[in-house]
CSV table of C-alpha atoms in Angstrom, one decimal:
chain,number,residue,atom,x,y,z
A,1,MET,CA,7.2,4.1,-40.4
A,2,SER,CA,10.6,5.0,-39.1
A,3,LEU,CA,12.2,8.7,-38.0
A,4,THR,CA,15.3,9.8,-39.9
A,5,MET,CA,16.4,13.0,-39.8
A,6,ALA,CA,19.0,15.8,-41.3
A,7,PHE,CA,20.2,19.0,-40.0
A,8,TYR,CA,21.9,21.0,-41.8
A,9,ASN,CA,24.0,25.2,-40.9
A,10,ALA,CA,26.7,26.0,-42.7
A,11,ARG,CA,29.3,24.2,-40.3
A,12,GLY,CA,27.8,20.8,-42.0
A,13,ILE,CA,25.2,18.1,-42.2
A,14,ILE,CA,24.4,16.0,-39.7
A,15,MET,CA,21.9,13.3,-41.0
A,16,SER,CA,20.1,9.9,-38.2
A,17,ALA,CA,18.1,7.4,-38.4
A,18,ASP,CA,17.0,5.0,-36.4
A,19,HIS,CA,17.6,0.9,-36.7
A,20,MET,CA,13.6,-0.6,-36.7
A,21,ILE,CA,11.4,-1.6,-39.6
A,22,CYS,CA,8.3,-3.1,-38.7
A,23,ALA,CA,6.3,-6.2,-41.4
A,24,SER,CA,2.8,-6.8,-41.6
A,25,THR,CA,1.5,-10.7,-42.8
A,26,THR,CA,-2.2,-11.8,-43.0
A,27,LYS,CA,-3.1,-14.9,-40.4
A,28,ASN,CA,-6.7,-15.7,-39.9
A,29,GLU,CA,-7.9,-13.2,-42.1
A,30,VAL,CA,-6.5,-11.2,-39.3
A,31,PHE,CA,-4.4,-8.4,-40.7
A,32,ILE,CA,-1.1,-8.5,-37.9
A,33,LYS,CA,2.0,-5.2,-38.2
A,34,TYR,CA,5.1,-6.8,-36.7
A,35,GLN,CA,8.6,-5.3,-35.6
A,36,SER,CA,10.8,-7.8,-37.6
A,37,SER,CA,14.3,-5.8,-37.0
A,38,GLN,CA,15.8,-3.2,-34.4
A,39,THR,CA,19.1,-3.6,-36.3
A,40,GLU,CA,18.8,-2.0,-39.9
A,41,HIS,CA,20.9,0.3,-41.9
A,42,LYS,CA,19.0,3.7,-43.3
A,43,ILE,CA,21.3,5.6,-44.0
A,44,PHE,CA,24.4,4.8,-46.4
A,45,LEU,CA,27.4,6.8,-46.6
A,46,MET,CA,28.6,7.1,-50.3
A,47,GLU,CA,31.9,7.7,-51.4
A,48,ASN,CA,32.7,9.3,-47.8
A,49,LYS,CA,31.1,12.7,-49.4
A,50,TYR,CA,27.0,12.1,-49.7
A,51,GLY,CA,24.8,10.9,-46.6
A,52,LEU,CA,21.5,9.0,-48.5
A,53,SER,CA,18.2,7.6,-46.1
A,54,TYR,CA,15.0,6.0,-46.5
A,55,THR,CA,11.9,5.9,-44.5
A,56,GLY,CA,8.4,3.9,-46.1
A,57,THR,CA,8.1,0.6,-47.8
A,58,ALA,CA,11.0,-1.2,-45.7
A,59,ASN,CA,10.5,-4.8,-48.0
A,60,VAL,CA,10.8,-5.5,-51.8
A,61,GLY,CA,8.5,-8.5,-51.7
A,62,PRO,CA,10.5,-10.8,-48.6
A,63,ILE,CA,13.8,-8.3,-49.0
A,64,PRO,CA,15.1,-5.7,-46.3
A,65,LEU,CA,15.0,-2.2,-49.7
A,66,SER,CA,18.5,-1.9,-47.5
A,67,CYS,CA,20.3,-5.2,-49.7
A,68,PHE,CA,18.8,-4.0,-52.7
A,69,LEU,CA,20.1,-0.1,-52.2
A,70,THR,CA,23.2,-1.2,-51.1
A,71,LEU,CA,23.5,-3.1,-54.8
A,72,PHE,CA,21.9,0.0,-56.8
A,73,ILE,CA,24.7,2.3,-55.2
A,74,SER,CA,27.7,-0.2,-56.1
A,75,LYS,CA,26.5,-0.7,-59.1
A,76,ASN,CA,25.7,3.2,-60.1
A,77,PRO,CA,28.5,5.2,-57.8
A,78,ILE,CA,28.2,9.1,-57.7
A,79,HIS,CA,31.1,10.1,-58.7
A,80,ASP,CA,30.9,13.6,-60.5
A,81,LEU,CA,27.8,13.5,-61.4
A,82,ASN,CA,24.5,16.0,-60.2
A,83,PRO,CA,23.4,14.2,-56.9
A,84,SER,CA,19.9,15.6,-58.0
A,85,GLU,CA,19.8,13.2,-61.3
A,86,TRP,CA,22.0,10.7,-59.9
A,87,LEU,CA,18.8,10.7,-56.3
A,88,LEU,CA,15.8,10.8,-59.2
A,89,ASP,CA,16.9,8.1,-61.2
A,90,LEU,CA,17.7,6.1,-58.3
A,91,ALA,CA,13.3,7.2,-57.2
A,92,GLN,CA,12.5,6.6,-60.9
A,93,GLY,CA,14.1,2.7,-60.8
A,94,PHE,CA,12.2,1.3,-57.8
A,95,ASN,CA,8.9,2.9,-58.8
A,96,GLU,CA,8.3,0.0,-60.5
A,97,PHE,CA,8.6,-2.5,-57.8
A,98,TYR,CA,6.1,-0.8,-55.4
A,99,THR,CA,2.8,-0.4,-55.7
A,100,ASN,CA,0.4,3.2,-55.7
A,101,ASN,CA,0.0,2.6,-51.6
A,102,GLU,CA,3.5,1.8,-50.9
A,103,ASN,CA,6.2,5.2,-50.6
A,104,ILE,CA,10.2,5.3,-50.7
A,105,ILE,CA,11.0,8.8,-49.4
A,106,PHE,CA,15.1,9.1,-50.1
A,107,THR,CA,16.8,11.9,-49.0
A,108,LEU,CA,20.3,12.9,-49.7
A,109,CYS,CA,22.8,15.0,-48.1
A,110,GLY,CA,26.4,16.1,-49.7
A,111,TYR,CA,28.4,18.5,-51.1
A,112,TYR,CA,28.7,18.7,-54.5
A,113,HIS,CA,31.6,20.7,-56.0
A,114,GLY,CA,31.7,23.1,-52.9
A,115,ASP,CA,28.2,23.6,-52.5
A,116,ARG,CA,25.6,21.9,-50.1
A,117,VAL,CA,23.1,19.8,-51.6
A,118,VAL,CA,19.6,18.8,-49.1
A,119,ILE,CA,17.5,17.4,-51.4
A,120,THR,CA,14.5,14.9,-51.0
A,121,THR,CA,12.0,12.6,-53.4
A,122,ASN,CA,9.7,9.8,-53.5
A,123,THR,CA,8.9,6.7,-55.0
A,124,GLN,CA,4.9,7.6,-55.8
A,125,SER,CA,6.5,11.0,-58.0
A,126,PRO,CA,9.4,10.9,-58.4
A,127,GLU,CA,10.4,15.0,-58.0
A,128,ILE,CA,13.4,16.6,-56.4
A,129,THR,CA,13.0,18.3,-53.6
A,130,ASN,CA,16.1,21.1,-52.7
A,131,ILE,CA,16.0,22.5,-49.1
A,132,ILE,CA,18.0,26.0,-48.7
A,133,ASP,CA,18.0,27.1,-45.4
A,134,ASP,CA,19.4,26.2,-42.8
A,135,GLY,CA,16.8,23.7,-40.5
A,136,ILE,CA,16.2,20.1,-39.8
A,137,LEU,CA,14.1,18.2,-42.8
A,138,TYR,CA,12.6,14.6,-41.5
A,139,SER,CA,10.9,11.5,-42.5
A,140,GLY,CA,8.8,9.0,-41.1
A,141,GLU,CA,7.0,9.6,-38.0
A,142,ASN,CA,6.8,13.0,-38.5
A,143,ASP,CA,3.6,14.4,-36.7
A,144,PHE,CA,6.2,13.3,-33.4
A,145,VAL,CA,9.0,15.3,-34.4
A,146,SER,CA,6.6,17.9,-35.5
A,147,MET,CA,5.4,18.6,-31.8
A,148,LEU,CA,8.7,18.6,-30.4
A,149,ILE,CA,10.8,21.3,-32.2
A,150,LYS,CA,7.0,23.1,-33.5
A,151,THR,CA,5.2,24.8,-30.7
A,152,ASP,CA,5.0,28.3,-29.2
A,153,ILE,CA,6.7,27.5,-25.5
A,154,ILE,CA,10.5,27.3,-27.1
A,155,LYS,CA,12.0,28.5,-30.0
A,156,PHE,CA,15.6,27.0,-31.8
A,157,ASN,CA,18.1,29.2,-33.2
A,158,TYR,CA,19.4,25.6,-35.9
A,159,GLY,CA,21.9,28.4,-37.6
A,160,ASN,CA,23.6,28.7,-33.9
A,161,PHE,CA,24.4,24.9,-33.1
A,162,THR,CA,27.7,23.5,-33.6
A,163,LEU,CA,27.7,19.8,-35.3
A,164,GLN,CA,28.1,18.5,-31.9
A,165,ASP,CA,24.9,20.2,-30.4
A,166,ALA,CA,23.2,18.9,-34.1
A,167,ALA,CA,24.2,15.5,-33.4
A,168,ASN,CA,23.3,15.9,-29.8
A,169,PHE,CA,19.7,17.0,-30.8
A,170,LEU,CA,19.2,14.6,-33.4
A,171,ARG,CA,19.9,11.5,-30.4
A,172,PHE,CA,17.9,13.7,-28.4
A,173,LEU,CA,15.1,13.4,-31.2
A,174,ASN,CA,15.0,10.2,-31.9
A,175,THR,CA,15.5,9.2,-28.5
A,176,THR,CA,12.0,10.9,-27.3
A,177,VAL,CA,9.8,9.4,-30.4
A,178,ALA,CA,11.0,6.6,-29.0
A,179,GLY,CA,10.0,6.6,-25.5
A,180,LEU,CA,6.5,8.1,-26.5
A,181,MET,CA,6.4,5.1,-28.8
A,182,LYS,CA,6.9,2.9,-26.3
A,183,PHE,CA,4.4,4.5,-23.5
A,184,GLY,CA,1.8,4.6,-25.6
A,185,GLU,CA,-1.2,2.7,-27.0
A,186,CYS,CA,1.2,2.1,-30.8
A,187,LEU,CA,3.2,-0.8,-31.6
A,188,PRO,CA,6.7,1.4,-31.7
A,189,THR,CA,8.4,2.3,-34.9
A,190,VAL,CA,11.0,3.7,-34.0
A,191,SER,CA,13.8,2.6,-32.5
A,192,GLU,CA,15.8,3.8,-29.3
A,193,SER,CA,19.1,3.3,-31.2
A,194,CYS,CA,20.3,5.4,-34.0
A,195,ASP,CA,22.9,5.8,-36.3
A,196,ILE,CA,24.4,9.3,-36.8
A,197,LEU,CA,26.1,11.0,-39.7
A,198,ALA,CA,28.4,14.0,-40.3
A,199,ILE,CA,29.1,15.5,-43.3
A,200,LEU,CA,31.8,17.8,-44.3
A,201,PRO,CA,32.7,19.4,-47.8
A,202,ASP,CA,36.0,17.8,-47.7
A,203,ASN,CA,35.3,15.2,-45.4
A,204,ALA,CA,32.6,12.4,-43.7
A,205,TYR,CA,32.4,10.0,-41.0
A,206,TRP,CA,30.4,8.0,-38.9
A,207,LEU,CA,29.7,9.2,-35.5
A,208,ASN,CA,27.3,5.6,-34.2
A,209,HIS,CA,27.4,3.2,-37.0
A,210,LEU,CA,25.9,-0.1,-36.4
A,211,GLU,CA,28.7,-2.2,-38.1
A,212,LEU,CA,26.4,-5.0,-39.4
A,213,CYS,CA,23.2,-5.5,-40.8
């Protein structure tokens, strides 16, 4: 899997994504899953106003999905298009590359004509889900994040978070999930490091970003 998150309130949007991708192979008729990279890009800054992230099936055949996404973004600029229509075209376009048991979840965040946009879809069932209320949207290792933030022990008022608070919080969640998997009886699928992107109504910039992939 992976872990991507998006935090959003009246101040702006913070997106994060870990760097690990896993792959699988068969050896002597035994199915083997392994970590293929810990330096992958899963967030893409588009035209300095939108962020696109993904989780799910990380390859198209032997080629990392990020390569195809980079090509798609360069050939299909969003400009002033409705972001929901652009994201739906992306999901429908990638639908033909995958089998029924494979799926990619896309999240797109930004501002369209001054209005905040937080939307998500997937390649198995390409329909747009529009998120309105302040909060956190997360994809990939969902159960781990839900265990940490959906609890009766402590509550979070996301509307009161500054953007720096939000960035620190997403980094904490990413590192904690990675740590739990590292010490647990499972194959870790989330890296301790993560990219973090800040998106404001008139600007976007990286808080943390691997330069090469």
